[in-house]
Coordinates of C-alpha atoms in Angstrom, one line a residue:
M1 CA -10.4 39.1 -14.3
R2 CA -7.4 39.0 -12.1
V3 CA -7.4 35.8 -10.3
F4 CA -5.2 34.5 -7.4
V5 CA -4.7 30.8 -7.6
T6 CA -3.2 28.5 -5.0
G7 CA -1.7 25.2 -6.0
A8 CA -1.1 27.0 -9.3
T9 CA 1.9 24.7 -10.4
G10 CA 0.2 21.6 -9.3
Y11 CA -1.3 18.9 -11.5
V12 CA -4.8 20.5 -11.7
G13 CA -3.7 24.1 -10.9
S14 CA -1.3 24.4 -13.8
A15 CA -4.1 23.3 -16.2
V16 CA -6.4 25.9 -14.6
V17 CA -3.8 28.6 -14.9
R18 CA -3.3 27.8 -18.7
E19 CA -7.1 27.8 -19.3
L20 CA -7.6 31.1 -17.4
L21 CA -4.7 32.7 -19.4
D22 CA -6.0 31.4 -22.8
H23 CA -9.3 33.1 -22.0
D24 CA -7.9 36.5 -21.3
H25 CA -7.9 36.3 -17.5
S26 CA -4.7 37.4 -15.6
V27 CA -3.3 35.1 -13.0
I28 CA -1.4 35.5 -9.7
G29 CA -0.1 32.2 -8.7
L30 CA 1.1 31.2 -5.3
A31 CA 4.6 30.0 -5.5
R32 CA 6.7 28.6 -2.6
S33 CA 9.9 28.2 -4.5
E34 CA 11.8 29.8 -7.2
S35 CA 11.3 27.0 -9.5
S36 CA 7.5 27.5 -9.1
A37 CA 7.8 31.1 -9.5
E38 CA 9.8 30.7 -12.9
A39 CA 7.2 28.0 -14.1
L40 CA 4.4 30.7 -13.6
K41 CA 6.3 33.4 -15.3
K42 CA 7.2 31.2 -18.2
V43 CA 3.5 30.7 -19.1
G44 CA 2.6 34.3 -18.4
A45 CA 1.3 34.4 -14.9
E46 CA 2.6 36.5 -12.1
A47 CA 4.2 34.7 -9.2
H48 CA 3.2 35.6 -5.7
H49 CA 5.8 34.2 -3.1
G50 CA 4.1 32.4 -0.2
D51 CA 3.0 29.1 1.1
L52 CA -0.2 27.4 2.5
V53 CA 1.2 27.4 6.0
D54 CA 1.9 31.2 5.7
L55 CA -1.8 32.6 6.0
D56 CA -0.5 36.2 5.8
S57 CA 0.9 35.4 2.2
L58 CA -2.4 34.1 1.4
R59 CA -4.3 37.0 2.5
A60 CA -1.8 39.3 0.7
G61 CA -2.4 37.4 -2.5
A62 CA -6.2 37.6 -2.2
A63 CA -6.1 41.3 -1.5
R64 CA -4.7 41.8 -5.0
A65 CA -7.3 39.9 -6.9
D66 CA -10.6 40.2 -8.2
A67 CA -11.4 36.4 -7.4
V68 CA -9.6 33.5 -5.8
I69 CA -9.4 29.7 -6.9
H70 CA -8.0 27.6 -4.1
L71 CA -6.5 24.4 -5.4
G72 CA -3.6 24.0 -3.0
F73 CA -3.7 21.2 -0.5
N74 CA -1.1 19.0 1.2
H75 CA -1.6 15.5 0.0
D76 CA 0.4 13.7 2.7
F77 CA -2.0 11.0 3.7
S78 CA -0.1 10.1 6.8
K79 CA -1.4 13.5 8.1
F80 CA -4.7 13.7 6.2
A81 CA -7.0 14.8 9.1
E82 CA -4.4 17.4 10.1
N83 CA -4.1 18.6 6.6
C84 CA -7.9 18.9 6.3
A85 CA -8.1 20.9 9.4
H86 CA -5.4 23.2 8.1
D87 CA -7.2 23.7 4.7
A88 CA -10.2 25.0 6.8
E89 CA -7.9 27.6 8.4
V90 CA -6.8 28.5 4.7
I91 CA -10.4 28.9 3.7
R92 CA -11.0 31.3 6.7
A93 CA -7.8 33.2 6.1
I94 CA -8.6 33.9 2.4
G95 CA -12.4 34.4 3.2
N96 CA -11.8 36.9 5.7
E97 CA -9.8 39.0 3.2
L98 CA -12.6 38.7 0.7
A99 CA -15.6 39.3 3.2
D100 CA -18.2 42.0 2.2
S101 CA -17.0 42.2 -1.3
D102 CA -18.3 40.9 -4.7
R103 CA -15.2 38.9 -5.2
L104 CA -15.7 35.2 -5.9
F105 CA -14.0 32.5 -3.9
L106 CA -13.8 29.1 -5.5
A107 CA -12.7 26.6 -3.1
T108 CA -11.7 22.9 -3.9
S109 CA -13.5 19.8 -2.4
G110 CA -14.3 16.3 -3.4
T111 CA -17.3 14.3 -4.2
A112 CA -15.9 11.5 -2.0
I113 CA -16.9 13.4 1.1
L114 CA -20.6 12.7 0.5
T115 CA -22.7 9.8 1.5
P116 CA -21.2 6.5 0.1
G117 CA -23.3 4.1 -2.0
V118 CA -25.8 6.5 -3.5
E119 CA -25.3 8.9 -6.4
S120 CA -24.6 12.2 -4.9
K121 CA -25.9 15.6 -6.2
E122 CA -24.6 19.1 -6.3
T123 CA -27.4 20.1 -3.6
D124 CA -26.2 17.5 -1.1
P125 CA -24.6 19.3 1.9
A126 CA -21.3 18.2 3.4
P127 CA -22.2 15.7 6.0
T128 CA -21.6 16.0 9.7
G129 CA -20.7 13.6 12.5
D130 CA -17.9 11.6 14.0
M131 CA -17.5 9.2 11.1
V132 CA -17.3 11.6 8.1
N133 CA -14.4 12.1 5.8
P134 CA -12.1 14.7 7.4
R135 CA -12.1 16.6 4.1
V136 CA -15.6 18.0 5.0
A137 CA -13.8 20.6 7.0
T138 CA -13.2 22.6 3.9
E139 CA -16.8 22.9 3.0
H140 CA -17.8 23.5 6.8
A141 CA -15.4 26.4 6.8
G142 CA -16.8 27.7 3.5
A143 CA -20.4 27.7 4.9
E144 CA -18.9 29.6 7.9
M145 CA -17.4 32.2 5.5
A146 CA -20.6 32.5 3.6
Q147 CA -22.4 33.6 6.7
N148 CA -19.7 36.1 7.2
G149 CA -20.4 37.8 3.8
V150 CA -18.1 35.8 1.4
K151 CA -19.3 35.0 -2.1
I152 CA -17.9 31.4 -1.8
A153 CA -18.6 28.3 -4.1
A154 CA -17.1 24.8 -4.0
V155 CA -15.9 22.6 -6.8
R156 CA -16.1 18.9 -5.8
L157 CA -13.5 17.1 -7.9
A158 CA -14.0 13.4 -8.6
P159 CA -11.5 11.1 -6.7
S160 CA -9.8 10.3 -10.1
V161 CA -8.6 13.3 -11.9
H162 CA -6.8 11.7 -14.8
G163 CA -4.6 12.6 -17.6
A164 CA -0.9 12.9 -18.5
G165 CA 1.2 13.4 -15.4
D166 CA -1.4 12.0 -13.1
H167 CA 0.1 11.2 -9.7
G168 CA -3.2 10.6 -7.8
F169 CA -5.2 7.6 -6.9
V170 CA -4.9 5.8 -10.3
R171 CA -1.1 6.2 -10.3
M172 CA -1.1 4.7 -6.7
L173 CA -3.2 1.8 -7.9
A174 CA -0.7 1.2 -10.8
D175 CA 2.3 1.4 -8.5
I176 CA 0.6 -1.1 -6.1
A177 CA -0.1 -3.5 -9.0
K178 CA 3.6 -3.3 -10.0
Q179 CA 4.8 -4.0 -6.5
N180 CA 2.4 -7.0 -6.1
G181 CA 2.8 -8.3 -9.7
E182 CA -1.0 -8.3 -10.3
C183 CA -4.0 -5.9 -10.4
A184 CA -6.8 -6.5 -8.0
Y185 CA -10.2 -5.4 -7.0
I186 CA -12.1 -6.1 -3.9
D187 CA -15.1 -8.7 -3.8
E188 CA -17.1 -8.2 -7.1
G189 CA -15.5 -5.0 -7.9
Q190 CA -18.7 -3.2 -8.5
N191 CA -18.1 -0.2 -6.2
R192 CA -17.9 2.9 -8.3
W193 CA -15.3 5.8 -8.8
C194 CA -16.5 8.8 -10.6
A195 CA -13.7 10.5 -12.8
V196 CA -12.7 13.6 -14.8
H197 CA -9.9 14.5 -17.1
R198 CA -7.6 17.2 -15.9
L199 CA -8.3 19.5 -18.8
D200 CA -12.1 19.1 -18.5
A201 CA -11.7 20.0 -14.8
A202 CA -9.8 23.2 -15.8
R203 CA -12.5 24.2 -18.1
L204 CA -15.1 23.8 -15.3
Y205 CA -13.2 26.2 -13.0
R206 CA -13.0 28.7 -15.6
L207 CA -16.7 28.5 -16.3
A208 CA -17.6 28.7 -12.6
L209 CA -15.3 31.7 -12.3
E210 CA -17.1 33.5 -15.1
R211 CA -20.6 32.5 -13.8
N212 CA -19.6 34.3 -10.7
E213 CA -22.2 32.8 -8.2
G214 CA -21.6 32.0 -4.6
G215 CA -23.5 29.6 -2.4
V216 CA -23.3 26.5 -4.8
H217 CA -21.5 23.4 -5.3
Y218 CA -20.2 22.2 -8.7
H219 CA -19.4 18.6 -9.5
G220 CA -16.2 18.1 -11.5
V221 CA -17.4 14.7 -12.7
A222 CA -17.4 13.7 -16.3
E223 CA -18.0 9.8 -15.6
E224 CA -20.4 9.5 -12.9
G225 CA -19.6 5.9 -11.9
V226 CA -16.8 3.7 -13.1
P227 CA -16.8 0.2 -11.6
F228 CA -13.5 -0.4 -9.8
K229 CA -13.2 -3.7 -11.6
D230 CA -13.2 -2.0 -14.9
I231 CA -10.2 0.1 -13.7
A232 CA -8.3 -2.8 -12.4
E233 CA -8.8 -4.8 -15.6
A234 CA -7.7 -1.7 -17.8
L235 CA -4.6 -1.4 -15.6
G236 CA -4.0 -5.2 -16.2
R237 CA -4.2 -4.8 -19.9
S238 CA -1.9 -1.8 -20.0
L239 CA 0.7 -3.2 -17.5
G240 CA 0.5 -6.8 -18.8
L241 CA -0.4 -8.1 -15.4
P242 CA -3.1 -10.6 -14.3
V243 CA -6.2 -9.5 -12.6
S244 CA -7.8 -11.0 -9.5
S245 CA -10.5 -10.4 -6.8
K246 CA -9.2 -10.0 -3.2
T247 CA -11.4 -10.3 0.0
G248 CA -10.9 -9.9 3.6
D249 CA -7.3 -10.1 4.9
D250 CA -6.0 -10.7 1.3
A251 CA -7.4 -7.4 0.3
Q252 CA -5.9 -5.6 3.3
A253 CA -2.6 -7.2 2.5
Y254 CA -2.7 -6.3 -1.0
F255 CA -4.0 -2.6 -0.8
D256 CA -2.6 -1.8 2.7
W257 CA -3.6 1.8 3.7
F258 CA -5.2 2.3 0.4
S259 CA -7.9 -0.3 1.2
F260 CA -10.4 2.5 2.2
M261 CA -10.3 4.0 -1.2
A262 CA -10.1 0.6 -3.2
A263 CA -13.5 -0.3 -1.4
S264 CA -15.0 3.2 -1.7
D265 CA -18.3 3.5 -3.6
S266 CA -19.0 7.2 -4.5
P267 CA -20.8 7.8 -7.6
A268 CA -21.8 11.5 -8.3
S269 CA -24.0 13.3 -10.7
S270 CA -22.9 16.4 -12.6
T271 CA -26.2 17.1 -14.4
W272 CA -26.8 20.4 -12.8
T273 CA -23.2 21.5 -13.3
R274 CA -23.3 20.7 -16.9
E275 CA -26.5 22.6 -17.4
V276 CA -25.8 25.8 -15.6
L277 CA -22.1 26.0 -16.8
N278 CA -22.9 24.7 -20.3
W279 CA -19.9 22.3 -19.5
S280 CA -19.4 19.3 -22.0
P281 CA -16.6 17.1 -21.0
S282 CA -14.7 16.2 -24.2
E283 CA -11.3 14.7 -23.1
P284 CA -10.6 10.9 -23.0
S285 CA -12.3 8.8 -20.4
L286 CA -10.4 7.3 -17.4
I287 CA -10.3 3.8 -19.1
E288 CA -9.1 5.4 -22.4
D289 CA -6.2 7.0 -20.5
V290 CA -5.3 3.7 -18.8
D291 CA -5.4 1.8 -22.1
A292 CA -3.3 4.5 -23.8
G293 CA -0.5 3.6 -21.5
L294 CA -0.3 6.7 -19.2
Y295 CA 0.3 4.6 -16.1
L296 CA 3.1 2.3 -17.5
S297 CA 5.7 4.3 -15.8
S298 CA 6.0 5.2 -12.1
K299 CA 7.4 8.7 -13.0
D300 CA 5.3 11.7 -14.1

């Protein structure tokens, strides 16, 4: 299958590209720079020059493909709501190109958009309302495209996609710990993060592509709920730093803008995903990766 992949040179996207190529698919990867284009060519993929802000380039890439995997996203959290709204426009642009065809569109979302404090399932719809996570815009746009004749499905990734080169939330926690000289959790630290290894996530995308079904959500979750305290303690062991509980203003001062994530409780089930895709995560756990020293350096 010929697959157009956005975010093809990113942390998850590069693993997805390798997984697809290793299983006899061909890849057209979105590249916004010459260095990205060269990286794609080096692994055997074709580079398609464009950018997430250039919707015409996205439509042109989708027009050349049998399926699309959308992994690209602007992770500038100072403009998070704006970036989420733009992602909805990306979904619509690609979706309109694929409408009324049998070409699958796999979009990327996250389990953290779902109702906090309860174990979410694949059948749970993206919530609505004024107080929801702005990232729901991706799935709402996807539902709109489905009504317009697009075969679209969503992969909801865990908040922690870990492994070598991780520059996501656990990397941020490690950097915050180094800046403060200690690792911390909020209150009792029993709020839960789900997690998945980057390579397990890549296999999930490939299996979902080959299943070729629209109208469903897959949960990219290998560990359904890791207590935040366990993550902080593992970072403490790895970094050689003390670990403590923070509450109220002390927690806000320590975590700053990251407080909302440090306090989030978003366990998620992947039972259905595992069953229908025959997906069996086999890579190291989040705590194993932390204990292995992957977060000792601030550099990827």
